Amino acid sequence: MNEVLNVLLLLFLIVCAIGVAYIRDLLSAVILFSSFGLIMAIIWQQLSAPDVAMVEAALGTGVAALLMIAAISKTKRAE
Amino acid sequence: MPLSRRTERRGGGTAIEDQIVRITSRLVAPFIQVYGIYVILHGHLSPGGSFSGGAIFGASLVLVALSFNLETGAKQISHQLASGLESGGAFGFILTGLIAIAIGGNFLANRAAGFPMGQAGELFSAGAILIITVFVGIKVASTIVTLFYTIIEGEE
């Protein structure tokens, strides 16, 4: 059961990473990057590193996405 | 009519105005802040600590400032106050280390300098660790807010 969950998480991680590189809309890319961070946080938890998972969820998902949205609101949304 | 539209802000940049984002962030922000304070205060007992808790707390402040406008965010914490708190956190960290020297120990000494240890597992235990954790948490949270203000204000 646990292995199935891990494989599903890793597959979703790869899909998110490829999607970030290919998508044209910058705001959608930020949202995809944010979901990448969320999946990564769950994977850190599965690797029994709750400390790193907490930092990843706060910084990689929250603050990084917020700062990039702030940068988009200063510039253009389309690439 | 589209739900979200881009409007001109007074500073010249554009903001994304969205009713759903505003109400959600206003409802969620206090809970994020309480969770951040919890993570900071339990840094010596459970996973997490000053860095994670400070990042969570700072993210909630940035979330409110980004989903409303800069004036609402500055009502919570202004750029000057954030910069001052950032320096104050570092100053408090060094002060705790110097107090340990003054009491009679090495720099940042904990038990050797005579900080009260308390019962292991309780909230107010571990002496200077809790004080240092609170100061570093303040510094991390205000650093994130300062980063956001520096990006959004730009060079003017």
Coordinates of N, CA and C in Angstrom, one line a residue:
Chain A
M1 N 0.8 -1.2 0.0 CA 0.0 0.0 0.0 C 0.9 1.2 0.0
N2 N 1.9 1.2 0.9 CA 2.8 2.4 1.0 C 3.6 2.6 -0.3
E3 N 4.0 1.4 -0.9 CA 4.8 1.5 -2.1 C 3.9 2.1 -3.3
V4 N 2.7 1.7 -3.3 CA 1.8 2.3 -4.4 C 1.6 3.8 -4.2
L5 N 1.5 4.2 -2.9 CA 1.4 5.7 -2.7 C 2.6 6.4 -3.1
N6 N 3.8 5.8 -2.8 CA 5.0 6.4 -3.1 C 5.2 6.6 -4.6
V7 N 4.9 5.5 -5.4 CA 5.0 5.5 -6.8 C 4.1 6.6 -7.4
L8 N 2.9 6.6 -6.9 CA 1.9 7.6 -7.4 C 2.4 9.0 -7.2
L9 N 3.0 9.3 -6.0 CA 3.5 10.6 -5.6 C 4.7 11.0 -6.6
L10 N 5.6 10.0 -6.8 CA 6.7 10.3 -7.7 C 6.3 10.6 -9.1
L11 N 5.2 9.8 -9.6 CA 4.7 10.0 -10.9 C 4.1 11.4 -11.0
F12 N 3.4 11.8 -10.0 CA 2.8 13.2 -10.0 C 3.9 14.2 -10.0
L13 N 4.9 13.9 -9.2 CA 6.1 14.9 -9.1 C 6.7 15.1 -10.5
I14 N 6.9 14.0 -11.3 CA 7.5 14.1 -12.6 C 6.6 14.9 -13.5
V15 N 5.3 14.6 -13.5 CA 4.3 15.3 -14.3 C 4.4 16.8 -14.0
C16 N 4.4 17.2 -12.7 CA 4.4 18.6 -12.4 C 5.7 19.2 -12.9
A17 N 6.8 18.6 -12.7 CA 8.1 19.2 -13.1 C 8.2 19.4 -14.6
I18 N 7.7 18.4 -15.4 CA 7.7 18.6 -16.9 C 6.7 19.7 -17.2
G19 N 5.5 19.7 -16.5 CA 4.5 20.8 -16.8 C 5.0 22.2 -16.6
V20 N 5.8 22.4 -15.5 CA 6.3 23.7 -15.2 C 7.2 24.2 -16.4
A21 N 8.0 23.2 -17.0 CA 8.9 23.6 -18.0 C 8.2 23.9 -19.3
Y22 N 7.0 23.3 -19.6 CA 6.4 23.3 -20.9 C 5.3 24.4 -20.9
I23 N 4.6 24.7 -19.8 CA 3.4 25.6 -19.9 C 3.9 27.0 -20.2
R24 N 3.0 27.7 -20.9 CA 3.3 29.1 -21.4 C 2.9 30.1 -20.5
D25 N 1.7 29.9 -19.8 CA 1.2 30.9 -18.9 C 2.0 30.9 -17.6
L26 N 2.5 32.1 -17.2 CA 3.5 32.1 -16.1 C 2.8 31.9 -14.7
L27 N 1.5 32.4 -14.6 CA 0.8 32.2 -13.3 C 0.5 30.7 -13.2
S28 N 0.1 30.0 -14.3 CA -0.1 28.6 -14.2 C 1.1 27.8 -13.8
A29 N 2.3 28.3 -14.3 CA 3.6 27.7 -14.0 C 3.9 27.8 -12.5
V30 N 3.5 28.9 -11.9 CA 3.7 29.1 -10.5 C 2.9 28.2 -9.7
I31 N 1.6 28.0 -10.1 CA 0.7 27.1 -9.4 C 1.2 25.7 -9.5
L32 N 1.7 25.3 -10.7 CA 2.2 23.9 -10.9 C 3.5 23.7 -10.0
F33 N 4.3 24.8 -9.9 CA 5.5 24.7 -9.1 C 5.1 24.5 -7.7
S34 N 4.1 25.2 -7.3 CA 3.6 25.1 -5.9 C 3.1 23.7 -5.6
S35 N 2.4 23.1 -6.5 CA 1.9 21.7 -6.3 C 3.1 20.8 -6.3
F36 N 4.1 21.1 -7.1 CA 5.4 20.3 -7.0 C 5.9 20.3 -5.6
G37 N 6.0 21.5 -5.0 CA 6.5 21.6 -3.6 C 5.6 20.8 -2.6
L38 N 4.3 20.9 -2.8 CA 3.4 20.1 -1.9 C 3.7 18.6 -2.0
I39 N 3.8 18.1 -3.2 CA 4.1 16.7 -3.4 C 5.4 16.3 -2.8
M40 N 6.4 17.2 -3.0 CA 7.7 17.0 -2.4 C 7.7 17.0 -0.9
A41 N 6.8 17.8 -0.3 CA 6.7 17.8 1.2 C 6.2 16.5 1.7
I42 N 5.2 15.9 0.9 CA 4.6 14.6 1.4 C 5.7 13.5 1.2
I43 N 6.5 13.6 0.1 CA 7.6 12.6 -0.1 C 8.6 12.7 1.0
W44 N 8.9 13.9 1.5 CA 9.9 14.1 2.6 C 9.3 13.4 3.8
Q45 N 8.0 13.6 4.0 CA 7.3 13.0 5.2 C 7.4 11.4 5.1
Q46 N 7.2 10.9 3.8 CA 7.3 9.5 3.6 C 8.7 9.0 3.9
L47 N 9.7 9.8 3.6 CA 11.1 9.5 3.9 C 11.5 9.7 5.4
S48 N 10.5 9.9 6.2 CA 10.6 10.1 7.7 C 11.6 11.3 8.0
A49 N 11.3 12.4 7.3 CA 12.1 13.6 7.6 C 11.0 14.8 7.8
P50 N 10.3 14.7 8.9 CA 9.2 15.7 9.1 C 9.7 17.2 9.2
D51 N 10.9 17.3 9.6 CA 11.5 18.7 9.7 C 11.6 19.3 8.4
V52 N 12.2 18.6 7.4 CA 12.4 19.0 6.1 C 11.1 19.2 5.4
A53 N 10.1 18.3 5.7 CA 8.8 18.4 5.1 C 8.1 19.7 5.5
M54 N 8.3 20.1 6.7 CA 7.7 21.3 7.2 C 8.3 22.6 6.5
V55 N 9.6 22.6 6.4 CA 10.3 23.7 5.7 C 9.9 23.8 4.2
E56 N 9.8 22.6 3.6 CA 9.4 22.5 2.2 C 8.0 23.0 2.0
A57 N 7.1 22.6 2.9 CA 5.7 23.1 2.7 C 5.6 24.6 3.0
A58 N 6.4 25.1 3.9 CA 6.3 26.6 4.2 C 7.0 27.4 3.1
L59 N 8.2 27.0 2.8 CA 9.0 27.8 1.9 C 8.8 27.5 0.4
G60 N 9.0 26.2 0.1 CA 8.9 25.8 -1.3 C 7.5 26.0 -1.9
T61 N 6.4 25.7 -1.0 CA 5.1 25.9 -1.5 C 4.5 27.3 -1.3
G62 N 4.7 27.8 -0.1 CA 4.1 29.1 0.3 C 4.9 30.3 -0.2
V63 N 6.0 30.5 0.4 CA 6.7 31.8 0.3 C 7.3 31.9 -1.2
A64 N 7.8 30.8 -1.7 CA 8.4 31.0 -3.1 C 7.3 31.3 -4.1
A65 N 6.1 30.6 -3.9 CA 5.0 30.9 -4.9 C 4.5 32.4 -4.7
L66 N 4.4 32.8 -3.4 CA 3.9 34.2 -3.2 C 4.9 35.2 -3.8
L67 N 6.2 35.0 -3.6 CA 7.2 35.9 -4.1 C 7.1 36.0 -5.6
M68 N 6.9 34.8 -6.3 CA 6.9 34.7 -7.7 C 5.6 35.4 -8.2
I69 N 4.5 35.2 -7.5 CA 3.2 35.9 -7.9 C 3.4 37.4 -7.8
A70 N 4.2 37.9 -6.7 CA 4.5 39.3 -6.6 C 5.3 39.8 -7.8
A71 N 6.3 39.0 -8.2 CA 7.1 39.4 -9.4 C 6.2 39.4 -10.6
I72 N 5.3 38.5 -10.8 CA 4.4 38.5 -12.0 C 3.5 39.7 -12.0
S73 N 3.0 40.1 -10.8 CA 2.2 41.3 -10.7 C 2.9 42.6 -11.0
K74 N 4.3 42.5 -11.0 CA 5.0 43.7 -11.4 C 5.3 43.7 -12.9
T75 N 5.3 42.5 -13.5 CA 5.6 42.4 -14.9 C 4.5 41.8 -15.7
K76 N 4.7 41.2 -16.8 CA 3.6 40.6 -17.6 C 3.4 39.2 -17.2
R77 N 2.1 38.7 -17.5 CA 1.7 37.4 -17.1 C 2.1 36.4 -18.2
A78 N 2.0 36.8 -19.5 CA 2.4 35.9 -20.6 C 3.9 35.9 -20.8
E79 N 4.4 34.7 -21.3 CA 5.8 34.6 -21.5 C 6.2 35.4 -22.7
Chain B
M1 N -19.3 38.2 -17.1 CA -18.2 39.0 -16.5 C -17.2 38.1 -15.8
P2 N -15.9 38.3 -16.1 CA -14.9 37.4 -15.4 C -14.8 37.7 -14.0
L3 N -14.5 36.6 -13.2 CA -14.5 36.8 -11.7 C -13.3 37.6 -11.3
S4 N -12.2 37.5 -12.0 CA -11.0 38.2 -11.6 C -10.6 39.2 -12.7
R5 N -10.2 40.4 -12.3 CA -9.8 41.3 -13.3 C -8.6 42.1 -12.8
R6 N -7.8 42.5 -13.7 CA -6.6 43.3 -13.3 C -6.9 44.7 -13.3
T7 N -6.6 45.4 -12.2 CA -6.8 46.8 -12.1 C -5.5 47.5 -11.8
E8 N -5.5 48.8 -12.2 CA -4.3 49.6 -12.0 C -4.2 50.0 -10.5
R9 N -3.0 49.8 -9.9 CA -2.8 50.2 -8.6 C -2.2 51.6 -8.6
R10 N -2.2 52.3 -7.5 CA -1.7 53.7 -7.5 C -0.2 53.7 -7.7
G11 N 0.5 52.7 -7.3 CA 1.9 52.7 -7.4 C 2.4 52.5 -8.9
G12 N 1.4 52.1 -9.8 CA 1.7 51.9 -11.1 C 1.7 50.4 -11.5
G13 N 1.9 49.5 -10.6 CA 1.8 48.1 -10.9 C 0.3 47.6 -10.9
T14 N 0.1 46.4 -11.2 CA -1.3 45.8 -11.3 C -1.5 44.8 -10.2
A15 N -2.7 44.8 -9.7 CA -3.0 43.8 -8.7 C -4.1 42.9 -9.2
I16 N -4.1 41.6 -8.7 CA -5.2 40.7 -9.2 C -6.3 40.8 -8.1
E17 N -7.4 41.4 -8.5 CA -8.5 41.5 -7.6 C -9.4 40.3 -7.7
D18 N -9.7 39.6 -6.6 CA -10.5 38.5 -6.7 C -11.2 38.3 -5.3
Q19 N -12.6 38.3 -5.3 CA -13.3 38.2 -4.1 C -13.0 36.9 -3.3
I20 N -12.9 35.8 -4.1 CA -12.7 34.5 -3.4 C -11.4 34.5 -2.7
V21 N -10.3 35.0 -3.4 CA -9.0 34.9 -2.8 C -9.0 35.8 -1.6
R22 N -9.6 37.0 -1.7 CA -9.6 37.9 -0.5 C -10.2 37.3 0.7
I23 N -11.5 36.8 0.5 CA -12.2 36.2 1.7 C -11.5 35.0 2.3
T24 N -11.0 34.1 1.4 CA -10.3 32.9 1.8 C -9.0 33.3 2.6
S25 N -8.2 34.2 2.1 CA -7.0 34.6 2.8 C -7.3 35.3 4.1
R26 N -8.4 36.1 4.1 CA -8.7 36.7 5.4 C -9.2 35.7 6.4
L27 N -9.9 34.7 6.0 CA -10.3 33.7 7.0 C -9.2 32.8 7.4
V28 N -8.2 32.5 6.5 CA -7.2 31.5 6.8 C -6.0 32.1 7.6
A29 N -5.8 33.4 7.3 CA -4.5 34.0 7.9 C -4.4 33.8 9.4
P30 N -5.4 34.1 10.2 CA -5.2 33.9 11.7 C -4.8 32.5 12.1
F31 N -5.4 31.5 11.4 CA -5.0 30.1 11.8 C -3.6 29.8 11.4
I32 N -3.1 30.4 10.2 CA -1.7 30.2 9.8 C -0.8 30.8 10.9
Q33 N -1.2 32.0 11.4 CA -0.3 32.7 12.3 C -0.3 31.9 13.6
V34 N -1.4 31.4 14.1 CA -1.4 30.6 15.4 C -0.6 29.4 15.2
Y35 N -0.7 28.7 14.0 CA 0.2 27.5 13.8 C 1.6 27.9 13.7
G36 N 2.0 29.0 13.1 CA 3.4 29.4 13.1 C 3.9 29.7 14.5
I37 N 3.1 30.4 15.4 CA 3.6 30.6 16.7 C 3.7 29.3 17.5
Y38 N 2.8 28.4 17.2 CA 2.9 27.0 17.9 C 4.2 26.3 17.5
V39 N 4.5 26.4 16.2 CA 5.7 25.7 15.7 C 7.0 26.3 16.3
I40 N 7.0 27.7 16.4 CA 8.1 28.3 17.0 C 8.3 28.0 18.5
L41 N 7.2 28.0 19.2 CA 7.3 27.8 20.7 C 7.6 26.3 21.0
H42 N 7.2 25.4 20.2 CA 7.5 24.0 20.4 C 8.7 23.5 19.7
G43 N 9.7 24.5 19.4 CA 10.8 24.1 18.6 C 11.7 23.1 19.2
H44 N 11.8 23.1 20.6 CA 12.7 22.2 21.3 C 12.0 20.9 21.7
L45 N 10.7 20.7 21.3 CA 10.0 19.5 21.7 C 9.6 18.7 20.5
S46 N 9.3 19.3 19.4 CA 8.7 18.6 18.2 C 9.4 19.0 17.0
P47 N 9.2 18.3 15.8 CA 9.8 18.7 14.6 C 9.4 20.1 14.2
G48 N 10.2 20.8 13.5 CA 10.0 22.2 13.2 C 10.9 23.0 14.1
G49 N 10.6 24.3 14.2 CA 11.4 25.2 15.1 C 11.3 26.6 14.6
S50 N 12.4 27.3 14.8 CA 12.4 28.7 14.5 C 12.3 29.0 13.0
F51 N 13.0 28.3 12.2 CA 13.0 28.6 10.8 C 11.7 28.2 10.1
S52 N 11.2 27.0 10.4 CA 9.9 26.6 9.8 C 8.8 27.5 10.3
G53 N 8.7 27.7 11.6 CA 7.6 28.5 12.2 C 7.7 29.9 11.7
G54 N 8.9 30.5 11.6 CA 9.0 31.9 11.1 C 8.6 32.0 9.7
A55 N 8.9 30.9 8.9 CA 8.5 30.9 7.5 C 7.0 30.9 7.4
I56 N 6.4 30.1 8.2 CA 4.9 30.0 8.2 C 4.3 31.3 8.6
F57 N 4.8 31.9 9.6 CA 4.2 33.2 10.1 C 4.4 34.3 9.0
G58 N 5.6 34.4 8.5 CA 5.9 35.4 7.5 C 5.0 35.2 6.2
A59 N 4.8 33.9 5.8 CA 4.0 33.6 4.7 C 2.6 34.1 4.8
S60 N 2.0 34.0 6.1 CA 0.6 34.5 6.3 C 0.6 36.0 6.1
L61 N 1.6 36.8 6.6 CA 1.6 38.2 6.5 C 1.7 38.6 5.0
V62 N 2.6 37.9 4.2 CA 2.7 38.2 2.8 C 1.4 37.9 2.1
L63 N 0.8 36.8 2.5 CA -0.5 36.4 1.8 C -1.5 37.5 1.9
V64 N -1.7 38.1 3.1 CA -2.7 39.1 3.3 C -2.3 40.4 2.5
A65 N -1.0 40.7 2.5 CA -0.6 41.9 1.8 C -0.7 41.7 0.3
L66 N -0.6 40.5 -0.2 CA -0.7 40.2 -1.6 C -2.1 40.1 -2.1
S67 N -3.0 39.5 -1.3 CA -4.4 39.4 -1.8 C -5.2 40.6 -1.6
F68 N -4.9 41.5 -0.6 CA -5.5 42.8 -0.6 C -4.6 43.8 -1.3
N69 N -4.2 44.8 -0.7 CA -3.2 45.7 -1.4 C -2.2 46.1 -0.4
L70 N -1.2 46.9 -0.8 CA -0.1 47.2 0.0 C -0.5 48.0 1.3
E71 N -1.6 48.8 1.2 CA -1.9 49.6 2.3 C -2.4 48.7 3.5
T72 N -3.3 47.7 3.1 CA -3.8 46.8 4.1 C -2.6 46.0 4.7
G73 N -1.6 45.6 3.9 CA -0.5 44.9 4.4 C 0.4 45.7 5.3
A74 N 0.5 47.0 4.9 CA 1.3 47.9 5.7 C 0.7 48.2 7.1
K75 N -0.7 48.1 7.1 CA -1.4 48.3 8.4 C -1.0 47.2 9.4
Q76 N -0.8 46.0 8.9 CA -0.3 44.9 9.7 C 1.1 45.0 10.2
I77 N 2.0 45.2 9.2 CA 3.4 45.3 9.5 C 4.0 46.1 8.3
S78 N 4.7 47.3 8.6 CA 5.2 48.1 7.6 C 6.6 47.7 7.3
H79 N 7.1 48.3 6.2 CA 8.5 47.9 5.7 C 9.5 48.3 6.8
Q80 N 9.3 49.5 7.4 CA 10.3 49.9 8.4 C 10.3 49.0 9.6
L81 N 9.0 48.7 10.1 CA 8.9 47.8 11.2 C 9.5 46.4 11.0
A82 N 9.3 45.9 9.7 CA 9.9 44.6 9.4 C 11.4 44.7 9.4
S83 N 12.0 45.7 8.8 CA 13.4 45.9 8.9 C 13.9 46.0 10.3
G84 N 13.2 46.7 11.1 CA 13.6 46.9 12.5 C 13.6 45.6 13.3
L85 N 12.5 44.8 13.1 CA 12.4 43.5 13.7 C 13.4 42.5 13.3
E86 N 13.8 42.7 12.0 CA 14.9 41.8 11.5 C 16.2 42.0 12.2
S87 N 16.5 43.3 12.4 CA 17.8 43.6 13.1 C 17.6 43.3 14.6
G88 N 16.4 43.5 15.1 CA 16.1 43.2 16.5 C 16.3 41.7 16.8
G89 N 15.8 40.8 15.9 CA 16.0 39.4 16.1 C 17.4 39.0 16.2
A90 N 18.2 39.5 15.3 CA 19.7 39.2 15.3 C 20.3 39.7 16.6
F91 N 19.9 40.9 17.0 CA 20.4 41.6 18.2 C 20.1 40.7 19.5
G92 N 18.8 40.3 19.5 CA 18.4 39.5 20.7 C 19.2 38.2 20.8
F93 N 19.4 37.6 19.6 CA 20.2 36.3 19.6 C 21.6 36.6 20.2
I94 N 22.3 37.7 19.7 CA 23.6 37.9 20.3 C 23.5 38.3 21.7
L95 N 22.4 39.0 22.1 CA 22.3 39.4 23.5 C 22.2 38.2 24.4
T96 N 21.4 37.2 24.0 CA 21.3 36.0 24.8 C 22.6 35.3 25.0
G97 N 23.5 35.3 23.9 CA 24.8 34.8 24.1 C 25.6 35.6 25.0
L98 N 25.5 36.9 25.0 CA 26.3 37.8 25.8 C 25.9 37.7 27.3
I99 N 24.5 37.5 27.5 CA 24.0 37.3 28.9 C 24.6 36.0 29.5
A100 N 24.8 35.0 28.6 CA 25.4 33.8 29.1 C 26.9 34.0 29.6
I101 N 27.6 34.9 28.9 CA 28.9 35.3 29.3 C 28.9 36.1 30.6
A102 N 27.9 37.0 30.7 CA 27.8 37.8 31.9 C 27.5 37.0 33.1
I103 N 26.6 36.0 33.0 CA 26.3 35.2 34.1 C 27.5 34.3 34.5
G104 N 28.3 33.9 33.5 CA 29.5 33.1 33.9 C 29.5 31.8 33.1
G105 N 29.8 31.9 31.8 CA 29.9 30.7 31.0 C 30.5 31.1 29.7
N106 N 30.4 30.2 28.7 CA 30.9 30.6 27.4 C 29.8 31.3 26.6
F107 N 30.1 31.7 25.4 CA 29.1 32.4 24.5 C 28.0 31.4 24.2
L108 N 26.8 31.7 24.4 CA 25.6 30.9 24.1 C 25.6 29.6 25.0
A109 N 26.3 29.7 26.1 CA 26.2 28.5 27.1 C 24.8 28.4 27.7
N110 N 24.3 27.2 27.9 CA 22.9 27.1 28.3 C 22.9 26.6 29.8
R111 N 23.2 25.4 30.1 CA 23.1 24.9 31.4 C 24.3 25.4 32.3
A112 N 25.4 25.5 31.6 CA 26.7 25.9 32.3 C 26.5 27.3 32.8
A113 N 25.7 28.2 32.1 CA 25.6 29.5 32.5 C 24.5 29.7 33.6
G114 N 23.7 28.6 33.8 CA 22.7 28.7 34.9 C 21.3 29.1 34.4
F115 N 21.0 28.9 33.1 CA 19.6 29.1 32.7 C 18.7 28.0 33.3
P116 N 17.5 28.3 33.8 CA 16.7 27.3 34.4 C 16.3 26.2 33.4
M117 N 16.5 25.0 33.7 CA 16.3 23.8 32.8 C 14.8 23.4 32.8
G118 N 14.2 23.4 33.9 CA 12.8 22.9 34.0 C 12.7 21.4 33.8
Q119 N 11.4 21.0 33.7 CA 11.2 19.5 33.5 C 11.3 19.2 32.0
A120 N 12.0 18.2 31.6 CA 12.1 17.8 30.2 C 10.7 17.4 29.6
G121 N 10.4 18.0 28.5 CA 9.1 17.7 27.9 C 8.1 18.7 28.1
E122 N 8.3 19.6 29.0 CA 7.3 20.7 29.2 C 7.7 21.9 28.3
L123 N 6.7 22.8 28.1 CA 6.9 23.9 27.2 C 8.0 24.8 27.6
F124 N 8.0 25.2 28.9 CA 9.1 26.1 29.4 C 10.2 25.3 30.0
S125 N 11.0 24.7 29.1 CA 12.1 24.0 29.6 C 13.3 24.3 28.7
A126 N 14.4 23.6 28.9 CA 15.6 23.8 28.0 C 16.2 25.1 28.0
G127 N 15.9 26.0 29.0 CA 16.6 27.2 29.2 C 16.7 28.1 28.1
A128 N 17.9 28.4 27.6 CA 18.1 29.5 26.6 C 17.6 29.1 25.2
I129 N 17.3 27.8 25.0 CA 16.9 27.3 23.6 C 15.6 28.0 23.2
L130 N 14.7 28.1 24.2 CA 13.4 28.7 23.8 C 13.5 30.2 23.5
I131 N 14.4 30.9 24.3 CA 14.6 32.3 24.0 C 15.2 32.5 22.6
I132 N 16.2 31.7 22.3 CA 16.9 31.8 21.0 C 16.0 31.5 19.9
T133 N 15.1 30.5 20.1 CA 14.2 30.1 19.0 C 13.2 31.2 18.7
V134 N 12.7 31.8 19.8 CA 11.8 32.9 19.6 C 12.4 34.1 18.8
F135 N 13.7 34.4 19.1 CA 14.3 35.5 18.4 C 14.6 35.2 17.0
V136 N 15.1 33.9 16.7 CA 15.3 33.5 15.3 C 14.0 33.5 14.5
G137 N 12.9 33.0 15.2 CA 11.7 33.0 14.5 C 11.2 34.4 14.1
I138 N 11.4 35.4 15.0 CA 11.0 36.8 14.6 C 11.9 37.2 13.5
K139 N 13.2 36.9 13.5 CA 14.0 37.3 12.4 C 13.6 36.7 11.1
V140 N 13.3 35.4 11.0 CA 13.0 34.8 9.8 C 11.7 35.3 9.2
A141 N 10.7 35.5 10.1 CA 9.4 36.0 9.6 C 9.5 37.4 9.0
S142 N 10.3 38.3 9.7 CA 10.4 39.7 9.2 C 11.3 39.7 8.0
T143 N 12.2 38.8 7.9 CA 13.1 38.7 6.7 C 12.2 38.4 5.4
I144 N 11.2 37.5 5.6 CA 10.4 37.1 4.5 C 9.5 38.3 4.1
V145 N 9.0 39.0 5.1 CA 8.2 40.2 4.8 C 9.0 41.3 4.1
T146 N 10.2 41.5 4.6 CA 11.1 42.5 4.0 C 11.4 42.1 2.5
L147 N 11.7 40.8 2.2 CA 11.9 40.3 0.9 C 10.7 40.7 0.0
F148 N 9.5 40.4 0.5 CA 8.3 40.7 -0.3 C 8.2 42.2 -0.6
Y149 N 8.4 43.1 0.4 CA 8.3 44.5 0.2 C 9.4 45.0 -0.8
T150 N 10.6 44.4 -0.7 CA 11.6 44.9 -1.6 C 11.3 44.5 -3.0
I151 N 10.7 43.3 -3.2 CA 10.3 43.0 -4.6 C 9.2 43.9 -5.1
I152 N 8.1 44.1 -4.3 CA 6.9 44.7 -4.8 C 7.1 46.2 -4.9
E153 N 8.0 46.8 -4.1 CA 8.2 48.3 -4.2 C 9.2 48.6 -5.3
G154 N 10.2 47.8 -5.5 CA 11.1 48.0 -6.6 C 12.0 49.3 -6.3
E155 N 12.7 49.7 -7.3 CA 13.5 50.9 -7.2 C 12.7 52.1 -7.6
E156 N 12.5 53.0 -6.7 CA 11.8 54.2 -7.1 C 12.6 55.5 -6.7

